[in-house]
Short mmCIF file of C-alpha atoms in Angstrom, two decimals:
data_model
loop_
_atom_site.label_atom_id
_atom_site.label_comp_id
_atom_site.label_asym_id
_atom_site.label_seq_id
_atom_site.Cartn_x
_atom_site.Cartn_y
_atom_site.Cartn_z
CA SER A 1 -81.22 35.48 17.78
CA PRO A 2 -80.68 36.27 21.46
CA ARG A 3 -77.53 35.00 23.11
CA THR A 4 -77.60 33.17 26.38
CA PHE A 5 -74.85 33.27 28.94
CA THR A 6 -74.17 30.93 31.80
CA LEU A 7 -72.69 32.49 34.90
CA ASP A 8 -70.38 30.39 37.05
CA THR A 9 -71.46 31.01 40.64
CA VAL A 10 -70.14 27.79 42.19
CA LYS A 11 -67.04 28.01 44.35
CA PRO A 12 -64.34 25.32 44.07
CA THR A 13 -64.53 22.36 46.46
CA ILE A 14 -61.37 22.01 48.57
CA SER A 15 -60.18 18.55 49.66
CA ASN A 16 -57.11 16.62 50.85
CA VAL A 17 -55.47 19.52 52.69
CA THR A 18 -52.07 18.38 53.99
CA SER A 19 -48.92 19.85 55.48
CA SER A 20 -45.71 17.98 54.68
CA LEU A 21 -41.96 18.34 54.17
CA ILE A 22 -41.79 20.20 57.47
CA THR A 23 -38.32 21.44 58.42
CA PRO A 24 -37.11 23.95 61.02
CA THR A 25 -37.73 26.83 58.58
CA SER A 26 -40.27 25.66 56.00
CA ALA A 27 -43.35 23.57 55.27
CA THR A 28 -45.25 22.56 52.17
CA ILE A 29 -49.04 22.83 52.05
CA THR A 30 -50.95 20.81 49.42
CA TRP A 31 -54.62 20.38 48.53
CA ASN A 32 -56.97 19.60 45.66
CA THR A 33 -59.91 21.40 44.08
CA ASN A 34 -62.60 20.04 41.80
CA GLU A 35 -61.92 22.74 39.20
CA ASN A 36 -58.99 24.90 38.11
CA ALA A 37 -58.34 27.55 40.74
CA ASN A 38 -55.52 29.62 42.21
CA SER A 39 -53.68 28.74 45.43
CA THR A 40 -53.44 30.81 48.62
CA VAL A 41 -52.32 29.82 52.10
CA PHE A 42 -53.15 32.14 55.00
CA PHE A 43 -50.87 31.35 57.93
CA GLY A 44 -49.46 32.64 61.18
CA THR A 45 -48.59 31.84 64.77
CA GLU A 46 -51.95 33.05 66.08
CA ILE A 47 -55.40 31.63 65.31
CA ASN A 48 -56.18 34.90 63.48
CA VAL A 49 -53.68 34.29 60.68
CA THR A 50 -52.04 37.41 59.23
CA SER A 51 -49.65 36.26 56.47
CA SER A 52 -50.36 34.78 53.06
CA SER A 53 -48.63 33.15 50.14
CA THR A 54 -50.39 33.04 46.76
CA ASP A 55 -49.78 31.33 43.42
CA ASN A 56 -52.06 32.63 40.64
CA ILE A 57 -51.65 29.62 38.35
CA PHE A 58 -55.05 27.92 37.92
CA VAL A 59 -54.71 24.19 38.74
CA THR A 60 -56.58 21.40 40.53
CA GLY A 61 -53.52 20.12 42.44
CA HIS A 62 -52.18 22.87 44.68
CA LEU A 63 -48.78 23.20 46.37
CA VAL A 64 -47.54 26.23 48.31
CA ALA A 65 -44.13 26.25 50.01
CA LEU A 66 -43.95 28.36 53.17
CA THR A 67 -40.43 29.54 53.93
CA PHE A 68 -38.52 31.64 56.46
CA LEU A 69 -40.54 30.15 59.31
CA SER A 70 -39.32 30.01 62.91
CA SER A 71 -38.16 26.67 64.28
CA SER A 72 -40.12 24.80 66.97
CA THR A 73 -43.16 26.98 66.32
CA LEU A 74 -46.85 26.14 66.01
CA TYR A 75 -48.34 27.61 62.82
CA TYR A 76 -52.04 27.81 61.96
CA TYR A 77 -53.18 27.89 58.34
CA ASN A 78 -56.17 27.95 56.00
CA VAL A 79 -56.05 27.29 52.28
CA SER A 80 -58.12 29.23 49.79
CA SER A 81 -58.80 28.83 46.09
CA CYS A 82 -60.66 31.06 43.63
CA ASP A 83 -61.76 29.91 40.18
CA THR A 84 -61.55 32.01 37.01
CA ALA A 85 -64.99 33.51 37.75
CA ASN A 86 -63.64 34.68 41.15
CA ASN A 87 -65.76 32.24 43.16
CA CYS A 88 -63.65 31.61 46.26
CA ASN A 89 -63.61 28.98 48.96
CA THR A 90 -61.53 28.81 52.16
CA SER A 91 -60.86 25.69 54.19
CA ILE A 92 -61.22 25.12 57.88
CA GLN A 93 -58.13 25.89 59.95
CA TYR A 94 -55.26 23.40 60.24
CA ASN A 95 -51.90 23.53 62.00
CA PHE A 96 -48.38 22.14 62.01
CA THR A 97 -45.26 22.65 64.13
CA THR A 98 -41.89 23.32 62.54
CA LEU A 99 -39.00 21.12 63.59
CA SER A 100 -36.38 22.11 66.12
CA ASN A 101 -33.03 23.33 64.81
CA SER A 102 -31.40 20.65 66.95
CA VAL A 103 -32.89 17.98 64.66
CA SER A 104 -30.15 18.69 62.11
CA SER A 105 -27.00 20.70 61.67
CA GLY A 106 -28.99 23.89 61.15
CA GLY A 107 -31.73 23.25 58.63
CA LEU A 108 -31.74 23.48 54.88
CA PRO A 109 -28.62 24.47 52.95
CA THR A 110 -28.46 28.24 52.59
CA THR A 111 -26.05 28.35 49.65
CA PRO A 112 -27.03 27.66 46.05
CA PRO A 113 -26.18 24.28 44.53
CA TYR A 114 -22.73 24.20 42.93
CA SER A 115 -22.41 20.83 41.22
CA GLU A 116 -23.73 20.18 37.73
CA ILE A 117 -25.78 17.32 39.19
CA ASP A 118 -27.46 19.69 41.66
CA LEU A 119 -28.23 22.20 38.91
CA TYR A 120 -29.57 19.41 36.69
CA MET A 121 -31.79 18.08 39.51
CA CYS A 122 -33.13 21.58 40.28
CA ASP A 123 -33.99 22.06 36.60
CA LYS A 124 -35.65 18.64 36.36
CA THR A 125 -37.60 19.24 39.59
CA TYR A 126 -38.83 22.57 38.22
CA GLU A 127 -39.74 21.10 34.80
CA TYR A 128 -41.62 18.16 36.30
CA ILE A 129 -43.58 20.18 38.81
CA GLN A 130 -44.38 23.00 36.38
CA LYS A 131 -45.63 20.46 33.82
CA ASN A 132 -47.91 18.94 36.45
CA GLY A 133 -49.30 22.33 37.51
CA GLN A 134 -47.87 22.37 41.02
CA ILE A 135 -45.24 25.13 41.20
CA SER A 136 -45.00 28.17 38.98
CA ASN A 137 -41.54 29.55 39.63
CA TYR A 138 -37.93 28.43 39.81
CA ILE A 139 -37.38 29.59 43.40
CA ASP A 140 -40.18 27.33 44.66
CA SER A 141 -38.65 24.41 42.76
CA LEU A 142 -35.30 25.08 44.48
CA ILE A 143 -37.06 25.12 47.84
CA LEU A 144 -38.78 21.82 47.07
CA TYR A 145 -35.49 20.33 45.84
CA TYR A 146 -33.77 21.31 49.08
CA GLN A 147 -36.66 19.99 51.14
CA ILE A 148 -36.34 16.63 49.38
CA LEU A 149 -32.56 16.72 49.80
CA TYR A 150 -32.97 17.59 53.50
CA LEU A 151 -35.27 14.60 54.06
CA HIS A 152 -32.71 12.26 52.48
CA LEU A 153 -29.70 13.68 54.34
CA TYR A 154 -31.17 13.94 57.82
#
């Protein structure tokens, strides 16, 4: 008997695009899609954005941490997600401004955590977020941990 195939030609719907955890040198971009898709943020200091950060884990809740940004700078960004059939959708353009270095004593800590509590918290942050499909690597979990720590200290 003949086989029938269904082609997926519908791109993911993007919603709830938000920038948060903004520091002098980093920001976190989050959004949702109606189906599992990858996560890309196109960003830059000009309207024609030139940089990107991609996470190829297919999820419906997306989180991309942008790092090594310049303080007191306006950044423009678009988010994009492609499903497993490579149907892609890109959002409208958004923007945020990084904080001034004068807001704190110089931004996020630049040295690794040394206490057992810090290491435990980094591991737990990574485990929780990976389980919930938000962050796919340990470095991003450290960044998120320091962003949370920064918000509580300053």
